[in-house]
XYZ file of C-alpha atoms in Angstrom:
769
model
C 44.536 -193.648 -38.625
C 43.209 -190.282 -39.831
C 39.541 -190.100 -40.761
C 38.004 -188.890 -44.027
C 36.385 -185.456 -43.982
C 32.995 -185.312 -45.720
C 31.461 -181.909 -46.475
C 27.762 -181.402 -47.247
C 25.627 -178.239 -47.290
C 23.515 -178.414 -44.140
C 23.677 -179.786 -40.575
C 20.558 -181.921 -41.171
C 22.113 -183.547 -44.232
C 25.403 -183.973 -42.342
C 23.609 -185.799 -39.536
C 21.826 -188.162 -41.944
C 24.943 -188.937 -44.015
C 27.010 -189.476 -40.863
C 24.348 -191.938 -39.654
C 25.161 -194.196 -42.620
C 28.951 -193.736 -42.843
C 30.145 -194.633 -39.364
C 33.237 -193.838 -37.322
C 35.799 -193.619 -40.137
C 34.281 -190.369 -41.370
C 33.795 -186.873 -39.989
C 30.867 -185.074 -41.645
C 30.675 -181.278 -41.554
C 28.383 -178.684 -43.150
C 29.443 -175.734 -45.304
C 26.043 -174.051 -44.774
C 25.570 -173.624 -48.537
C 27.849 -171.540 -50.751
C 31.104 -170.366 -49.156
C 32.298 -168.117 -52.022
C 30.461 -165.814 -54.400
C 30.919 -162.746 -56.560
C 31.531 -159.611 -54.461
C 28.450 -157.695 -53.313
C 29.734 -154.152 -53.879
C 31.245 -154.546 -57.340
C 30.445 -156.535 -60.465
C 33.330 -158.955 -59.982
C 33.473 -159.971 -63.670
C 36.454 -159.092 -65.878
C 34.751 -158.739 -69.259
C 38.019 -158.076 -71.117
C 39.557 -161.284 -69.739
C 36.872 -163.564 -71.148
C 34.302 -162.801 -68.422
C 36.576 -164.129 -65.719
C 34.735 -164.033 -62.369
C 36.399 -162.875 -59.165
C 35.215 -164.781 -56.115
C 35.541 -163.931 -52.461
C 34.668 -165.801 -49.308
C 31.230 -164.731 -48.093
C 31.904 -162.691 -44.906
C 29.494 -164.757 -42.820
C 31.321 -167.949 -43.874
C 34.854 -166.894 -42.849
C 34.705 -168.843 -39.601
C 33.169 -171.892 -41.317
C 35.924 -171.928 -43.958
C 38.619 -171.664 -41.287
C 37.112 -174.627 -39.405
C 36.913 -176.707 -42.607
C 40.547 -175.923 -43.427
C 41.646 -177.127 -39.981
C 39.581 -180.289 -40.352
C 40.929 -180.930 -43.878
C 44.517 -180.626 -42.643
C 43.889 -183.283 -40.001
C 42.084 -185.699 -42.373
C 43.331 -188.435 -44.690
C 41.194 -187.141 -47.556
C 38.350 -184.717 -48.287
C 35.091 -185.877 -49.897
C 32.800 -183.179 -51.247
C 29.202 -184.441 -51.109
C 27.097 -181.414 -52.041
C 23.870 -181.868 -54.015
C 24.100 -183.507 -57.471
C 23.336 -180.464 -59.627
C 24.955 -177.272 -60.960
C 24.807 -175.430 -57.653
C 26.109 -178.462 -55.747
C 28.963 -178.821 -58.232
C 29.855 -175.145 -57.759
C 29.760 -175.438 -53.964
C 32.074 -178.456 -54.192
C 34.475 -176.711 -56.586
C 34.745 -173.615 -54.382
C 35.415 -175.792 -51.350
C 38.026 -177.720 -53.314
C 39.781 -174.488 -54.293
C 39.859 -173.284 -50.691
C 40.930 -176.599 -49.129
C 43.471 -177.805 -51.716
C 46.405 -176.239 -49.881
C 45.396 -177.874 -46.590
C 44.743 -181.274 -48.214
C 45.093 -181.913 -51.977
C 43.536 -185.386 -51.659
C 40.016 -184.251 -52.689
C 37.181 -186.309 -54.201
C 33.556 -185.793 -55.237
C 30.621 -187.970 -54.120
C 27.118 -187.636 -55.565
C 23.940 -189.441 -54.561
C 20.327 -189.029 -55.568
C 18.883 -190.316 -52.298
C 20.232 -190.187 -48.755
C 19.760 -193.841 -47.932
C 22.339 -196.331 -46.695
C 22.511 -197.966 -50.127
C 22.670 -194.636 -51.982
C 25.384 -193.147 -49.754
C 27.572 -196.259 -49.669
C 27.318 -196.696 -53.437
C 28.431 -193.079 -53.932
C 31.399 -193.500 -51.591
C 32.427 -196.708 -53.364
C 32.502 -194.787 -56.664
C 34.167 -191.469 -55.860
C 34.914 -189.094 -58.721
C 36.070 -185.560 -59.469
C 34.344 -182.247 -60.116
C 32.229 -182.236 -63.299
C 33.769 -179.229 -65.077
C 30.919 -179.020 -67.588
C 28.344 -178.633 -64.801
C 30.635 -176.093 -63.159
C 30.964 -174.127 -66.411
C 27.160 -174.044 -66.734
C 26.741 -172.769 -63.172
C 29.418 -170.078 -63.568
C 27.917 -169.007 -66.893
C 24.474 -168.721 -65.304
C 25.888 -166.765 -62.376
C 27.785 -164.341 -64.629
C 24.771 -163.913 -66.937
C 22.638 -162.982 -63.938
C 25.306 -160.611 -62.630
C 25.676 -158.854 -66.009
C 21.900 -158.446 -66.384
C 21.320 -157.313 -62.809
C 24.414 -155.175 -62.301
C 24.267 -153.337 -65.633
C 20.513 -152.891 -66.163
C 19.497 -152.103 -62.566
C 21.548 -148.853 -62.336
C 19.746 -147.602 -65.453
C 16.414 -148.208 -63.683
C 17.735 -146.314 -60.636
C 18.794 -143.416 -62.849
C 15.709 -143.213 -65.057
C 12.855 -144.390 -62.818
C 13.509 -144.791 -59.091
C 16.088 -145.902 -56.570
C 15.926 -149.478 -55.245
C 14.649 -151.125 -58.439
C 16.198 -154.213 -59.996
C 16.137 -156.189 -63.219
C 17.041 -159.827 -63.727
C 17.459 -162.238 -66.604
C 14.582 -164.443 -65.390
C 12.931 -162.083 -62.910
C 12.034 -159.447 -65.520
C 10.626 -161.993 -67.968
C 8.504 -163.587 -65.232
C 7.194 -160.117 -64.397
C 6.405 -159.547 -68.067
C 4.155 -162.638 -68.042
C 2.116 -161.106 -65.218
C 2.011 -157.684 -66.890
C 0.997 -159.101 -70.279
C -1.795 -161.078 -68.622
C -3.029 -157.909 -66.897
C -3.105 -156.092 -70.235
C -5.160 -158.953 -71.692
C -7.602 -158.635 -68.807
C -7.940 -154.854 -69.226
C -8.450 -155.156 -72.991
C -10.991 -157.958 -72.661
C -14.569 -157.162 -73.699
C -17.065 -159.615 -72.128
C -19.735 -161.120 -74.347
C -23.141 -162.293 -73.186
C -24.182 -165.903 -73.667
C -26.787 -168.232 -72.186
C -26.499 -171.791 -70.886
C -29.566 -174.000 -71.249
C -29.897 -177.338 -69.458
C -32.808 -179.774 -69.143
C -33.436 -181.993 -66.131
C -34.854 -185.215 -67.579
C -36.200 -188.530 -66.354
C -36.434 -191.860 -68.215
C -38.039 -195.180 -67.371
C -35.253 -195.965 -64.919
C -33.907 -193.672 -62.203
C -32.055 -191.482 -61.493
C -33.001 -188.204 -63.150
C -30.130 -186.481 -64.963
C -29.159 -183.200 -66.591
C -28.473 -182.636 -70.294
C -27.023 -179.474 -71.757
C -27.942 -177.841 -75.070
C -25.168 -178.852 -77.497
C -26.372 -178.109 -81.035
C -29.027 -176.081 -82.882
C -29.885 -177.402 -86.353
C -26.683 -179.437 -86.411
C -24.351 -176.580 -85.457
C -22.700 -175.785 -82.130
C -25.259 -174.066 -79.925
C -24.832 -170.317 -79.457
C -27.510 -168.514 -77.479
C -26.458 -164.864 -77.312
C -29.231 -163.043 -75.453
C -32.420 -163.324 -73.413
C -34.696 -163.257 -76.482
C -32.944 -166.242 -78.056
C -33.006 -168.075 -74.715
C -36.761 -167.425 -74.405
C -37.381 -168.860 -77.892
C -35.407 -172.021 -77.022
C -37.319 -172.425 -73.765
C -40.744 -171.986 -75.400
C -39.985 -174.491 -78.176
C -38.508 -177.089 -75.806
C -41.402 -176.862 -73.365
C -43.873 -177.903 -76.082
C -41.647 -180.435 -77.899
C -40.955 -183.976 -76.646
C -37.419 -185.031 -75.639
C -36.410 -188.260 -77.381
C -33.273 -190.289 -76.667
C -31.809 -190.662 -80.169
C -28.538 -192.416 -79.426
C -26.829 -194.164 -76.521
C -23.055 -194.528 -76.829
C -21.151 -196.641 -74.333
C -17.381 -196.313 -74.687
C -14.756 -198.120 -72.628
C -11.900 -195.777 -71.676
C -8.626 -196.045 -69.853
C -7.503 -193.269 -67.542
C -3.737 -193.407 -67.098
C -1.799 -192.168 -64.054
C 0.422 -189.104 -64.176
C 4.194 -189.512 -63.956
C 5.944 -189.136 -60.589
C 6.761 -185.598 -59.549
C 9.521 -183.423 -60.913
C 10.350 -180.107 -59.261
C 7.896 -177.961 -61.202
C 4.919 -180.339 -60.918
C 5.555 -180.737 -57.183
C 5.507 -176.941 -56.829
C 2.254 -176.743 -58.803
C 0.467 -179.461 -56.818
C 1.922 -178.134 -53.563
C 0.065 -174.908 -54.288
C -3.057 -176.451 -55.878
C -3.686 -179.214 -53.345
C -1.962 -178.005 -50.167
C -2.018 -174.212 -50.733
C 1.743 -174.108 -50.088
C 3.634 -171.176 -51.618
C 6.417 -172.365 -53.933
C 9.068 -171.343 -51.414
C 7.420 -173.409 -48.669
C 7.110 -176.483 -50.891
C 10.840 -176.390 -51.664
C 11.766 -175.720 -48.028
C 9.747 -178.689 -46.745
C 10.951 -180.954 -49.571
C 14.557 -180.053 -48.723
C 13.976 -181.177 -45.129
C 12.427 -184.457 -46.278
C 15.405 -185.087 -48.561
C 18.117 -184.176 -46.060
C 16.575 -186.305 -43.340
C 15.019 -186.069 -39.913
C 14.853 -188.276 -36.804
C 12.391 -191.159 -37.329
C 12.097 -193.004 -34.011
C 14.453 -195.978 -33.650
C 15.667 -195.545 -37.251
C 17.413 -192.327 -36.305
C 18.200 -189.653 -38.890
C 16.530 -190.769 -42.124
C 16.165 -189.211 -45.569
C 12.594 -189.714 -46.762
C 12.591 -188.637 -50.433
C 14.990 -188.527 -53.361
C 16.600 -185.291 -54.576
C 13.919 -182.669 -55.101
C 15.546 -180.550 -57.850
C 15.026 -182.627 -60.977
C 13.528 -182.407 -64.472
C 13.554 -186.164 -65.033
C 10.628 -188.578 -64.621
C 12.986 -191.572 -64.688
C 12.597 -194.203 -61.963
C 15.350 -196.692 -61.099
C 14.764 -200.404 -61.671
C 15.152 -201.047 -57.927
C 12.493 -198.449 -57.025
C 10.160 -199.792 -59.693
C 10.553 -203.358 -58.366
C 9.917 -202.186 -54.789
C 6.776 -200.342 -55.913
C 5.534 -203.437 -57.730
C 5.951 -205.559 -54.587
C 4.182 -202.939 -52.467
C 1.230 -202.668 -54.882
C 0.809 -206.441 -55.112
C 0.883 -206.771 -51.317
C -1.471 -203.949 -50.373
C -3.760 -203.832 -53.433
C -3.789 -206.749 -55.901
C -1.929 -208.238 -58.845
C -4.562 -206.612 -61.088
C -3.336 -203.197 -59.969
C 0.076 -203.884 -61.520
C 0.298 -202.909 -65.217
C 1.111 -205.658 -67.747
C 4.147 -203.612 -68.781
C 5.868 -201.073 -66.506
C 4.577 -197.554 -67.110
C 7.018 -195.503 -69.186
C 7.060 -191.724 -68.974
C 8.869 -189.230 -71.134
C 10.237 -185.913 -69.974
C 8.784 -182.890 -71.751
C 12.201 -181.860 -73.036
C 15.702 -183.210 -73.200
C 16.978 -183.600 -69.657
C 20.037 -185.009 -68.009
C 18.945 -188.359 -66.617
C 21.478 -188.302 -63.818
C 18.572 -187.726 -61.419
C 15.440 -189.699 -60.858
C 11.966 -188.311 -60.365
C 10.989 -187.216 -56.855
C 9.892 -190.352 -55.000
C 9.955 -191.907 -51.526
C 13.417 -193.135 -50.564
C 11.981 -196.000 -48.463
C 8.783 -197.761 -49.497
C 8.744 -199.506 -46.124
C 8.074 -196.093 -44.552
C 4.529 -195.186 -45.681
C 3.116 -191.814 -44.591
C 1.086 -193.164 -41.666
C 4.140 -194.902 -40.210
C 6.245 -191.724 -40.060
C 3.368 -189.350 -39.241
C 4.147 -189.256 -35.464
C 7.636 -187.903 -36.231
C 6.688 -185.218 -38.769
C 5.133 -181.776 -38.587
C 1.817 -181.394 -40.399
C 3.289 -179.700 -43.481
C 6.043 -182.337 -43.685
C 3.523 -185.158 -43.442
C 1.185 -183.578 -46.013
C 3.927 -183.108 -48.603
C 5.429 -186.548 -47.970
C 2.003 -188.155 -48.388
C 1.517 -186.260 -51.664
C 4.893 -187.460 -53.016
C 4.266 -190.995 -51.772
C 0.816 -191.351 -53.319
C 1.841 -189.775 -56.623
C 4.768 -192.186 -56.967
C 2.799 -195.332 -56.064
C -0.034 -194.238 -58.398
C 2.458 -193.693 -61.231
C 3.464 -197.370 -61.031
C -0.107 -198.721 -61.016
C -2.434 -199.921 -63.764
C -4.758 -197.567 -65.589
C -8.314 -197.150 -64.324
C -11.001 -198.658 -66.543
C -13.876 -196.277 -67.160
C -17.172 -196.814 -68.941
C -18.326 -193.546 -70.485
C -21.947 -193.188 -71.502
C -23.144 -190.431 -73.846
C -26.852 -189.652 -74.440
C -27.794 -187.704 -77.587
C -31.292 -186.306 -76.999
C -33.343 -184.556 -79.681
C -35.975 -181.917 -79.027
C -37.139 -180.644 -82.389
C -34.259 -178.721 -83.978
C -32.270 -178.855 -80.749
C -29.806 -181.527 -79.601
C -29.104 -181.957 -75.909
C -26.263 -184.090 -74.601
C -25.527 -185.818 -71.292
C -22.309 -187.581 -70.313
C -21.717 -189.959 -67.442
C -18.980 -192.227 -66.215
C -18.811 -195.439 -64.237
C -15.511 -196.719 -62.831
C -15.284 -200.425 -63.699
C -11.794 -200.892 -62.236
C -10.189 -198.267 -60.021
C -6.529 -198.998 -60.862
C -4.346 -196.073 -59.756
C -7.450 -194.208 -58.508
C -7.310 -196.490 -55.468
C -4.402 -194.422 -54.181
C -4.754 -191.184 -56.195
C -8.407 -190.058 -56.010
C -7.387 -186.614 -57.322
C -7.534 -188.133 -60.809
C -11.187 -189.185 -60.553
C -13.847 -187.514 -62.693
C -16.827 -185.635 -61.283
C -19.219 -186.719 -64.054
C -22.553 -188.102 -62.851
C -23.804 -191.644 -63.364
C -26.474 -191.923 -66.059
C -29.449 -194.348 -65.789
C -29.929 -197.372 -68.023
C -31.885 -196.283 -71.102
C -32.525 -197.325 -74.700
C -32.541 -195.352 -77.938
C -36.017 -194.225 -78.962
C -37.143 -193.711 -75.381
C -39.197 -190.560 -74.704
C -37.950 -188.656 -71.698
C -39.950 -186.586 -69.248
C -38.925 -182.929 -68.825
C -38.727 -182.093 -65.115
C -37.135 -178.663 -65.393
C -35.558 -176.375 -67.969
C -32.899 -174.011 -66.671
C -31.692 -170.951 -68.570
C -28.711 -169.110 -67.126
C -27.211 -165.824 -68.281
C -23.400 -165.817 -68.407
C -20.598 -163.633 -69.719
C -17.310 -164.678 -71.218
C -14.466 -164.087 -68.779
C -10.929 -162.822 -69.319
C -7.993 -165.120 -68.663
C -7.402 -165.333 -64.901
C -4.487 -163.694 -63.130
C -1.624 -165.988 -62.252
C -1.356 -167.731 -58.918
C 2.006 -169.077 -57.778
C 1.037 -172.499 -59.114
C -0.145 -171.327 -62.538
C 2.822 -168.961 -62.893
C 5.221 -171.865 -62.287
C 3.291 -173.937 -64.835
C 3.549 -171.164 -67.437
C 7.250 -170.550 -66.794
C 7.962 -174.258 -67.184
C 5.823 -174.565 -70.325
C 7.761 -171.711 -71.952
C 11.140 -173.018 -70.759
C 11.884 -169.860 -68.764
C 14.291 -170.292 -65.845
C 14.706 -173.485 -63.860
C 12.341 -174.904 -61.223
C 14.971 -174.134 -58.574
C 14.852 -170.437 -59.593
C 11.086 -170.008 -59.362
C 10.813 -169.485 -55.590
C 13.455 -166.693 -55.350
C 12.161 -165.109 -58.575
C 8.586 -164.930 -57.229
C 9.881 -163.541 -53.920
C 11.929 -160.819 -55.662
C 9.123 -159.401 -57.801
C 7.003 -159.094 -54.654
C 9.802 -157.531 -52.590
C 10.323 -154.873 -55.276
C 6.571 -154.108 -55.203
C 6.340 -154.969 -58.899
C 3.356 -157.186 -58.052
C 0.958 -157.601 -55.155
C -1.180 -160.572 -54.207
C -4.937 -160.143 -54.224
C -6.932 -163.191 -53.151
C -3.890 -165.340 -53.869
C -3.386 -163.974 -57.406
C -0.678 -161.681 -58.744
C -1.649 -158.188 -59.871
C 1.111 -155.974 -61.266
C 1.447 -152.551 -59.676
C 1.755 -149.391 -61.746
C 5.464 -149.532 -60.980
C 5.734 -153.114 -62.227
C 3.895 -152.271 -65.441
C 6.013 -149.176 -66.101
C 9.305 -150.977 -65.421
C 8.243 -153.826 -67.729
C 7.243 -151.441 -70.523
C 10.557 -149.591 -70.076
C 12.562 -152.819 -70.324
C 10.556 -154.170 -73.280
C 11.103 -150.876 -75.126
C 14.826 -150.519 -74.434
C 15.879 -154.209 -74.067
C 13.414 -155.919 -76.438
C 15.383 -159.084 -77.233
C 16.332 -159.744 -73.604
C 12.664 -159.572 -72.569
C 11.485 -162.032 -75.236
C 10.129 -165.295 -73.875
C 11.803 -167.376 -76.590
C 15.173 -165.695 -76.078
C 15.140 -166.429 -72.336
C 14.128 -170.045 -73.016
C 16.937 -170.309 -75.578
C 19.442 -169.180 -72.930
C 18.269 -172.030 -70.676
C 18.779 -174.480 -73.531
C 22.310 -173.151 -73.996
C 23.019 -173.668 -70.294
C 21.873 -177.285 -70.689
C 24.234 -177.653 -73.652
C 27.087 -176.264 -71.558
C 26.242 -178.799 -68.817
C 26.645 -181.575 -71.361
C 29.935 -180.216 -72.752
C 28.358 -179.390 -76.134
C 29.033 -175.651 -75.797
C 31.455 -173.313 -74.029
C 30.066 -170.889 -71.495
C 32.149 -167.979 -72.779
C 30.375 -168.222 -76.167
C 26.994 -167.580 -74.556
C 28.427 -164.763 -72.444
C 29.952 -163.012 -75.464
C 26.664 -163.133 -77.398
C 24.611 -161.960 -74.423
C 26.965 -159.102 -73.529
C 27.175 -157.823 -77.135
C 23.390 -157.535 -77.172
C 23.231 -156.008 -73.697
C 25.957 -153.432 -74.386
C 24.154 -152.063 -77.435
C 20.894 -151.692 -75.515
C 22.616 -149.952 -72.579
C 24.210 -147.309 -74.814
C 20.842 -146.407 -76.326
C 19.075 -146.570 -72.960
C 21.307 -143.863 -71.470
C 19.865 -141.367 -73.979
C 16.224 -141.890 -72.989
C 14.354 -139.466 -70.744
C 13.582 -140.575 -67.207
C 10.753 -140.046 -64.748
C 12.763 -140.160 -61.536
C 12.021 -136.529 -60.630
C 8.439 -136.270 -61.867
C 7.215 -139.788 -60.987
C 5.629 -142.495 -63.110
C 2.418 -141.197 -64.719
C -0.686 -143.360 -64.193
C -4.291 -143.172 -65.409
C -5.707 -141.889 -62.128
C -6.592 -138.466 -60.780
C -6.002 -137.048 -57.336
C -9.093 -137.481 -55.079
C -8.299 -134.128 -53.419
C -7.575 -131.761 -56.306
C -8.226 -133.699 -59.523
C -4.653 -133.428 -60.840
C -3.010 -136.516 -62.441
C -1.425 -138.977 -60.038
C 2.101 -140.342 -60.319
C 4.019 -143.166 -58.627
C 7.113 -142.208 -56.649
C 9.634 -143.944 -54.426
C 10.311 -142.995 -50.823
C 12.112 -144.328 -47.791
C 9.093 -146.506 -46.977
C 8.635 -147.894 -50.498
C 6.487 -146.996 -53.503
C 3.525 -144.640 -53.218
C 0.996 -142.729 -55.288
C 1.295 -138.948 -55.091
C -0.323 -135.897 -56.604
C 1.603 -134.415 -59.543
C 0.830 -130.914 -58.226
C 2.994 -131.426 -55.105
C 3.756 -129.358 -53.013
C 0.478 -127.534 -53.671
C -1.370 -130.795 -52.998
C 0.176 -133.295 -50.577
C -2.002 -136.331 -51.303
C -0.135 -139.674 -51.083
C -1.103 -143.333 -50.757
C 1.223 -146.282 -50.151
C 1.536 -148.980 -52.810
C 3.250 -151.381 -50.425
C -0.090 -152.643 -49.195
C -0.646 -156.152 -47.897
C -3.987 -157.825 -47.382
C -5.367 -157.403 -43.879
C -5.731 -160.706 -42.019
C -8.879 -161.174 -39.900
C -8.260 -162.254 -36.292
C -10.413 -164.143 -33.785
C -10.660 -161.052 -31.593
C -13.124 -158.186 -31.325
C -12.458 -154.504 -30.876
C -12.843 -153.498 -27.185
C -14.266 -150.120 -28.256
C -16.874 -150.954 -30.926
C -17.115 -154.770 -31.022
C -16.085 -155.123 -34.687
C -13.540 -157.836 -35.628
C -9.861 -156.963 -35.275
C -7.446 -157.321 -38.209
C -3.703 -157.598 -38.613
C -2.767 -154.732 -40.890
C 0.515 -153.546 -42.370
C 1.870 -150.014 -42.198
C 5.129 -148.239 -42.902
C 6.496 -149.418 -39.546
C 5.450 -153.058 -39.999
C 2.432 -155.154 -38.908
C -0.057 -153.951 -36.311
C -3.506 -154.938 -35.013
C -6.379 -152.513 -35.483
C -10.156 -152.353 -35.829
C -11.644 -153.532 -39.137
C -14.191 -150.692 -39.091
C -11.535 -147.976 -39.573
C -12.001 -144.999 -40.111
C -15.219 -145.147 -38.061
C -13.211 -146.694 -35.229
C -9.543 -145.769 -34.796
C -8.640 -148.365 -32.148
C -5.071 -149.769 -32.422
C -3.923 -152.571 -30.162
C -0.725 -151.765 -28.333
C 1.872 -154.488 -27.775
C 2.240 -155.360 -24.124
C 5.801 -155.162 -22.792
C 7.350 -158.538 -21.835
C 8.796 -158.856 -18.363
C 12.294 -160.391 -18.601
C 12.376 -161.037 -14.865
C 15.680 -159.130 -14.555
C 16.067 -156.364 -11.982
C 16.773 -152.916 -13.384
C 20.594 -152.480 -13.444
C 20.204 -148.903 -12.111
C 18.866 -150.334 -8.832
C 15.560 -148.433 -8.871
C 13.514 -151.490 -7.868
C 11.911 -151.885 -11.313
C 12.130 -154.775 -13.761
C 13.643 -154.819 -17.259
C 10.874 -154.982 -19.874
C 11.196 -155.928 -23.532
C 9.404 -153.244 -25.559
C 8.920 -152.369 -29.214
C 9.315 -149.010 -30.969
C 6.709 -147.800 -33.440
C 9.073 -148.939 -36.190
C 8.884 -152.473 -34.807
C 12.393 -152.617 -33.365
C 12.879 -154.198 -29.930
C 14.588 -152.459 -27.018
C 14.827 -152.986 -23.265
C 13.647 -150.448 -20.696
C 12.677 -150.133 -17.046
C 9.152 -150.838 -15.823
C 9.327 -147.636 -13.726
C 9.729 -145.362 -16.774
C 9.555 -142.308 -16.840
C 10.841 -142.175 -13.251
C 13.715 -144.429 -14.315
C 15.324 -143.658 -17.687
C 17.154 -146.972 -18.188
C 17.014 -148.158 -21.832
C 19.199 -150.398 -23.991
C 19.128 -151.745 -27.525
C 21.201 -154.720 -26.349
C 19.631 -157.594 -24.427
C 20.400 -157.654 -20.688
C 21.728 -161.001 -19.468
C 21.067 -162.042 -15.863
C 24.687 -162.873 -15.191
C 27.343 -161.072 -13.140
C 30.458 -159.808 -14.895
C 33.376 -162.139 -13.938
C 35.842 -159.250 -14.262
C 34.302 -156.384 -12.278
C 31.274 -157.957 -10.567
C 28.639 -155.790 -12.289
C 25.198 -157.380 -11.868
C 24.212 -157.387 -15.536
C 25.948 -158.211 -18.813
C 24.583 -157.352 -22.264
C 24.274 -159.433 -25.399
C 24.963 -157.734 -28.741
C 24.345 -159.194 -32.209
C 26.266 -157.191 -34.848
C 25.226 -157.132 -38.510
C 28.478 -158.886 -39.402
C 30.304 -161.283 -37.140
C 29.257 -163.385 -34.186
C 27.140 -162.229 -31.200
C 28.912 -161.557 -27.901
C 28.242 -160.500 -24.302
C 29.991 -157.526 -22.773
C 30.040 -155.359 -19.677
C 28.777 -151.764 -19.920
C 31.070 -150.609 -17.124
C 33.381 -148.184 -18.945
C 36.258 -149.218 -16.682
C 35.776 -152.906 -17.562
C 36.871 -154.425 -20.882
C 35.156 -157.811 -20.416
C 33.871 -159.348 -23.673
C 32.963 -162.975 -24.454
C 31.611 -164.783 -27.531
C 27.947 -165.797 -27.382
C 27.201 -168.513 -29.957
C 23.998 -167.919 -31.907
C 22.538 -171.241 -30.823
C 23.025 -170.558 -27.112
C 19.900 -169.578 -25.187
C 20.622 -167.328 -22.252
C 18.632 -168.109 -19.133
C 16.427 -165.033 -19.011
C 12.706 -164.613 -19.402
C 13.385 -162.392 -22.405
C 15.463 -165.079 -24.091
C 12.829 -167.738 -23.416
C 10.179 -165.451 -24.876
C 12.186 -165.080 -28.054
C 14.891 -162.514 -27.386
C 15.495 -159.305 -29.301
C 14.975 -158.863 -33.005
C 18.598 -159.797 -33.566
C 19.818 -157.474 -36.271
C 19.840 -153.839 -37.208
C 17.633 -152.422 -39.881
C 19.251 -152.558 -43.281
C 19.008 -150.140 -46.164
C 17.905 -150.701 -49.748
C 19.755 -153.375 -51.688
C 22.436 -152.421 -54.167
C 21.972 -152.411 -57.945
C 23.304 -155.907 -58.523
C 19.917 -157.601 -58.831
C 18.898 -160.861 -57.208
C 20.812 -164.080 -57.633
C 17.928 -165.907 -59.227
C 19.102 -169.360 -58.169
C 20.284 -168.267 -54.763
C 18.146 -170.566 -52.650
C 21.218 -172.281 -51.201
């Protein structure tokens, strides 16, 4: 009897699903999307109702051929990609390609890769959700129209290699607008005044100045602060009022994608991309001892805080067993999503409550364990009772001044027993009674200045994008990566600062595409995509409205003057000649240059990355060494440059292979100044042997030559070949095969030629699969 073919996205997911299905199924991986819009043309027929033209991704040709063969030999095909828009699109494309080989095609969706979740999905097979598919295709075409039509205008008017995107450009605008706020901010002086006091009972405590003559305290300068100090030092402090208020601190809901990204950055310092990468691994499954391949969390791309009844019951049993019945709320905690969401997914939670973090720790890498523990604790805390807090407030009079102190005591820890991140840092106040005179131990006056709003970090940028409804959580990681790749922003101490290029491009787009760069308009487009997902709207309607707006802007934009030849003007002068500086684009990225070129040749790269200190010292001057970044890639140099110009040279790696020219030397793996690997002889310059391709310590079976060579082309599969011109030997070398050479064990060659600048199509903003 023929088996059923199941297709998922990744090998890890395939292994986990196969673990639960058994011998009647063959599970294979598509390795993500297999078809997409063409790279070198727009691929959208606007006149035919925005009909997209898809083609098989070149790198997936072999995968598709293998899936077709497997489909032909199977009783049926079950498409089990992720349960969202992208997963629906992957499944639809596979269905279109495999229908001729086997028309018996079904769709399976599951929110968690557990035995129960997988078997339930396979007992209730369905078909492709055409509404979800329409939403995904609409999003893809919207992104292609924005990127492919706006980006060429940026190339023409500003500089080659730039891109615009429906979400990318609006995210950049947030960073640019924040920078403008910071530059326009005028700091104001103010003073903080706090008294350290002691009552009849210990401990001593601090109270801050809250009011002056019944109004909110404002101390603007040193003279006013001195007057307050002098009056308070000669006036008694009297405890006027003691307020004791019982409070309940409630747990936060379980994670959704955006809140996991935010806490991943805030608590673990994970970039958004890393959080999603690790979460994907936890969802798809990994080997857990005797359990084998096991999925540890539910699907990690979700906007819903819903929790299934079964998961809630399991959490209740766990809490009662390991904490107490008092830690279970009288009624199950109910959480509401911030906006209307499809409740097909649950919140992100552990898939198995019998696998606590400590139990699986031996089988996980540190980052996997840390993120799993975060998800685990957040979910368990979300199902626990509120913490009971006793808040005490002291109102203390000192003449015309009112000081205030606040303290908290936890009477019942509730969810804080598992989620200490929610605890307050307020101090504990002593027992005291109204009317009590307090002893002044110290009076502190501190000069401060109001501060501008802070620059965005990855975490706060995600929070702002979500709050405004811009993009989807699954788009945030590639969006953040793109604006950095284009040098629109740079990171300084973990915070985004827009470059002059990023600010100019944003101003250009806001001026010539004002509606498309509005925050509310972009959020409205996301709402329309949600409506399309639910079948309440047709995708072509949104495309027609968007294109009509875009077309009008493009026609006007062609008439504007550009700065491609002269460079982008900036408010800086040349340090050499005093002429205005401009920003230009070159083969090594963006750079500042003197506007009086070629008379003055000053230039400075904008593609700067923060130097990373190393645990090594300079052999010439003793200063610490740093990893720096130049036009040819990373290098190690002295931190005291330009006083010390020491640069550490990479040592060649001995592959252990004899030189094929028979000179008695060994083949060494070296690196060019551009950072590209090549192989040469240890007896250079006496021996001139050199090769870009990796030598393989294996004799040619056709002609007997001592050495073969491994080549990895940009497109297609790697292969080994013989360099003997009279020999035509060539053999496939699978990418996962490790050739038995010292060079291969050390890591092999760089594995790919250098590529040029990307085309004008713009980034696929949800292209993380």
